[in-house]
Short mmCIF file of C-alpha atoms in Angstrom, two decimals:
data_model
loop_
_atom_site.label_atom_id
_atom_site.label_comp_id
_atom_site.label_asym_id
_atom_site.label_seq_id
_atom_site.Cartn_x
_atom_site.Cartn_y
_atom_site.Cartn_z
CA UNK A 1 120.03 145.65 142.70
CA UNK A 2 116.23 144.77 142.33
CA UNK A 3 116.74 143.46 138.90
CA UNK A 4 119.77 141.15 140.47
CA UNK A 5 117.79 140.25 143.56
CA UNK A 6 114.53 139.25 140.79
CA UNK A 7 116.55 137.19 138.82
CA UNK A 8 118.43 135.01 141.60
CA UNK A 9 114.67 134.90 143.03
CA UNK A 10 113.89 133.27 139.64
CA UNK A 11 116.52 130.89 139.30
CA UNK A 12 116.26 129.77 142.70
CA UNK A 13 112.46 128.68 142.13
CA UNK A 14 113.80 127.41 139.00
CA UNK A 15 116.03 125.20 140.41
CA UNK A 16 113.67 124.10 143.21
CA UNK A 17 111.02 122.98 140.67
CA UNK A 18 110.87 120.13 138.77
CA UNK A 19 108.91 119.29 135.72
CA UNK A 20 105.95 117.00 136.41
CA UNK A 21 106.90 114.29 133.38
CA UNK A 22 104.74 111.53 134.63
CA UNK A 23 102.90 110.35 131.64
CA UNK A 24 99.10 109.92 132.96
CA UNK A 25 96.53 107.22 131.57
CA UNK A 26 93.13 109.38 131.44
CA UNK A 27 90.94 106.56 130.75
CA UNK A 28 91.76 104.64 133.95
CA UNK A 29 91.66 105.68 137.50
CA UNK A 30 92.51 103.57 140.51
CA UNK A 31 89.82 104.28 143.20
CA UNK A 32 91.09 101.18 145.86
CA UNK A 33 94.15 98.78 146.83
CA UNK A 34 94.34 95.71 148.91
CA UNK A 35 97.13 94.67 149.62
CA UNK A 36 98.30 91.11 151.26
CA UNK A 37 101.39 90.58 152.36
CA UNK A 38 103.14 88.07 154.42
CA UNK A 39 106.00 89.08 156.26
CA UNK A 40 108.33 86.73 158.16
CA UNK A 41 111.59 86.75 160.60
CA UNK A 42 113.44 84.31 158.22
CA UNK A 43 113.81 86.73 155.45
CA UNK A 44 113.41 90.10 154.24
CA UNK A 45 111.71 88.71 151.22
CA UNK A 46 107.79 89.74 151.22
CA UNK A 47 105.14 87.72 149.51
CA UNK A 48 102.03 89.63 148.38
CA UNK A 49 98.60 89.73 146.60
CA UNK A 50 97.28 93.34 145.06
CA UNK A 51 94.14 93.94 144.42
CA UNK A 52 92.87 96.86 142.33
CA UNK A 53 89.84 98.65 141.78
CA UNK A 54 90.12 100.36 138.12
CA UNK A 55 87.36 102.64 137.47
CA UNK A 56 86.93 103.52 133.68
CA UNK A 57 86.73 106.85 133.21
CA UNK A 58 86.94 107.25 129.38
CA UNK A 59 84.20 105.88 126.82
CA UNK A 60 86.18 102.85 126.58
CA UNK A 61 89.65 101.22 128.13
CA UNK A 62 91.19 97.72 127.04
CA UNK A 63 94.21 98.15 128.56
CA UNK A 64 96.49 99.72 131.04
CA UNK A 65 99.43 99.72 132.78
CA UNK A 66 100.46 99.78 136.40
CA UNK A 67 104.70 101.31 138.37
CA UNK A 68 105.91 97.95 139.63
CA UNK A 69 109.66 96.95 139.74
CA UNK A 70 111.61 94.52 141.20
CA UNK A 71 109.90 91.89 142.31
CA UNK A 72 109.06 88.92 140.58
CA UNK A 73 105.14 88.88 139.23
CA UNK A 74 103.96 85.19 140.27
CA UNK A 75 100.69 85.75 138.13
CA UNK A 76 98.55 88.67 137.16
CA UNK A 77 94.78 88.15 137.02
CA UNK A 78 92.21 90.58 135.62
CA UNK A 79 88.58 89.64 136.37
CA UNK A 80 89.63 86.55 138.00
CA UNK A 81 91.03 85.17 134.43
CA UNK A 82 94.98 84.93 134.21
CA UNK A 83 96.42 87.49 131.87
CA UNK A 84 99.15 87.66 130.11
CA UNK A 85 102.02 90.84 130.64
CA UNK A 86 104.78 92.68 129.74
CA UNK A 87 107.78 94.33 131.98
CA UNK A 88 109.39 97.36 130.87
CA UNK A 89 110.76 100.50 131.72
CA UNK A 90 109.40 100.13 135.05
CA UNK A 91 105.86 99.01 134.45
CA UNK A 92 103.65 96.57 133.83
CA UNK A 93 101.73 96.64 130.76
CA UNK A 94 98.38 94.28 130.07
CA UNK A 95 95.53 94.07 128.33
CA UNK A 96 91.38 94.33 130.52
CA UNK A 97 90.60 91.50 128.63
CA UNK A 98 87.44 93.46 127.04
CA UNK A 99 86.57 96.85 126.48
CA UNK A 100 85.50 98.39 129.50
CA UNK A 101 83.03 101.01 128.99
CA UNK A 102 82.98 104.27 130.82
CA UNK A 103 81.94 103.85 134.53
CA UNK A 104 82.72 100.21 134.63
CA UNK A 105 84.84 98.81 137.41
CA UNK A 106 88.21 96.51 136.37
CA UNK A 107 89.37 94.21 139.05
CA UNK A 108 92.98 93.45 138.50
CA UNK A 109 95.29 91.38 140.95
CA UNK A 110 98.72 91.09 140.87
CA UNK A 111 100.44 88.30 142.97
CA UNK A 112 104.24 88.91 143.66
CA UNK A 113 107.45 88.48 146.00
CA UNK A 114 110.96 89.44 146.06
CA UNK A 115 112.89 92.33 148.20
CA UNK A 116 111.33 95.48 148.01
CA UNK A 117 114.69 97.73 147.21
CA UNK A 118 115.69 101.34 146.00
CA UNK A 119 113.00 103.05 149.03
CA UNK A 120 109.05 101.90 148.96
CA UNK A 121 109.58 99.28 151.98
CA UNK A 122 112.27 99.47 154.45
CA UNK A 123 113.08 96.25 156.32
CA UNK A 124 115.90 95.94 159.16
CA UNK A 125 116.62 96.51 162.89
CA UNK A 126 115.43 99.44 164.26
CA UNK A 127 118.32 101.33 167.15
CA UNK A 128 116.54 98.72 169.61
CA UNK A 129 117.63 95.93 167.79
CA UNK A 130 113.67 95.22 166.62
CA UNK A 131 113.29 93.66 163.15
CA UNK A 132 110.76 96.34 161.53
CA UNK A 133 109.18 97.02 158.04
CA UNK A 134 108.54 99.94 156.96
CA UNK A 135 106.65 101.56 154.42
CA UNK A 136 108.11 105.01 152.72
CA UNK A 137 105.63 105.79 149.52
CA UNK A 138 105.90 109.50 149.70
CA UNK A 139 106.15 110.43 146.69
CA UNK A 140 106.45 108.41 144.15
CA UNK A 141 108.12 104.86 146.07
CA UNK A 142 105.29 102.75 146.26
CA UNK A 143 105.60 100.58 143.00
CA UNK A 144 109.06 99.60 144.45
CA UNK A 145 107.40 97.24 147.03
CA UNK A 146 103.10 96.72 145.16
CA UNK A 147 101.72 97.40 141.54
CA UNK A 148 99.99 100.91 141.40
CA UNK A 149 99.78 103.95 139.97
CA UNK A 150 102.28 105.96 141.90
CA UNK A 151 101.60 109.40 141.41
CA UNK A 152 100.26 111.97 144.01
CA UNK A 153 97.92 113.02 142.32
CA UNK A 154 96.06 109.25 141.87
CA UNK A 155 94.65 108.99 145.09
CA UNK A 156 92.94 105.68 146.25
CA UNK A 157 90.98 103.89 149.46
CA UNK A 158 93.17 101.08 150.89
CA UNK A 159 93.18 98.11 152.82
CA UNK A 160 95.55 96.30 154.19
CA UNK A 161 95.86 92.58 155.24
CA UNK A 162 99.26 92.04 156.66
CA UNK A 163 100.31 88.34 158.33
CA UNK A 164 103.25 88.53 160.33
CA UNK A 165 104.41 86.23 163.67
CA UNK A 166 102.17 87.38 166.54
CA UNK A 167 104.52 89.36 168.43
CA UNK A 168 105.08 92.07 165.51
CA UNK A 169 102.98 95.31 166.27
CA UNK A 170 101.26 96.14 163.23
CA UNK A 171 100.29 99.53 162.38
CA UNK A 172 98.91 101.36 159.00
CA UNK A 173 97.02 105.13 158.06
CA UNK A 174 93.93 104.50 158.71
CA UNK A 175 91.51 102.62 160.96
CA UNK A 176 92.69 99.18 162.23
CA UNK A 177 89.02 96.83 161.95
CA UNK A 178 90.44 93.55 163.23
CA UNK A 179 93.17 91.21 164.10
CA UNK A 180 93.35 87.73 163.81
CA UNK A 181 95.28 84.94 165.80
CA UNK A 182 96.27 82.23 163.44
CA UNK A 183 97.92 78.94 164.18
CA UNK A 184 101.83 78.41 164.17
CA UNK A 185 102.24 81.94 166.12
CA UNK A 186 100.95 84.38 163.32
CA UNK A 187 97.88 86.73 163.15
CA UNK A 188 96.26 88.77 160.22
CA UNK A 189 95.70 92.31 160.60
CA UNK A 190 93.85 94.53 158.56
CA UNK A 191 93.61 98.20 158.18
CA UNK A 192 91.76 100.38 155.71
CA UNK A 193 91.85 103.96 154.56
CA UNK A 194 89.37 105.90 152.56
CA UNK A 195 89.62 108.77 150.69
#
């Protein structure tokens, strides 16, 4: 009976546990994001600007890769210069530009819109009949909605610079530093995280 009791023990942890398959990219580690986005009433489409801080880690990194699907990529920038990319299998594959050197910090920015779908962002009426958005990474639906590694174990600072109408209540992890009133009924607010 303790041999059958062992064995369902086993096979029940078995079951429970997956294999961590996520292929990891040791030369690169993303240490910040800041994110833009622009949210409206009219449609559930975002637009959005990504910034990210890529520390090199190995002796030397030329290029990389970042989750992001579905939405369109409007431009991808690294160092400020446009760079060119490739879509597939759920990434976003692109060359630094140089070789980076160990230490070094790589600014990329990717600048997007489209739908967020299949989890990340959540947008819809909430059982008040309030338009919301919400965010859902946890965890590994964050490159549905902005470009990133999206793995638990890549952690990363944030900031975040949402513009929405005025009368949306905007809330992020975090501390919120400031909000600002903008013409036409919208404001910018902006919250950051550190690790």
């Amino acid at each position: 009976m303790k041999l059958v009791r062992s064995g369902l023990l086993l096979f029940l942890l078995a079951i429970g546990c997956r294999a961590d398959t996520y292929v990891r990219q040791p030369s690169v580690d993303v240490i910040r994001y800041e994110i833009s986005l622009d949210l409206t009433d009219r449609s559930d489409s975002i637009t959005c600007r990504t910034k990210i801080h890529v520390l090199i880690k190995g002796n030397k990194a030329s290029g990389m890769w970042l989750d992001f699907e579905g939405m369109a990529v409007d431009r991808l920038y690294v160092g400020g210069i446009a760079t060119a990319y490739d879509r597939r299998d759920g990434r976003l594959y692109f060359q630094l530009g140089r070789t980076y050197s160990q230490g070094e910090i790589a600014l990329v920015e990717v600048r997007y819109h489209g739908k967020p779908e299949n989890g990340g962002m959540q947008i819809g009426t909430n059982k008040y009949g309030r338009r919301v958005f919400f965010a859902d990474n946890w965890p590994d639906r964050a490159h549905h909605w902005f470009p990133s590694i999206d793995h638990p174990s890549d952690k990363a600072s944030v900031d975040f610079y949402v513009t929405a109408p005025e009368k949306y209540k905007v809330v992020a992890n975090g501390q919120l530093i400031k909000t600002t009133l903008l013409p036409g009924g919208r404001k910018i607010t902006q919250w950051s995280e550190k690790i």
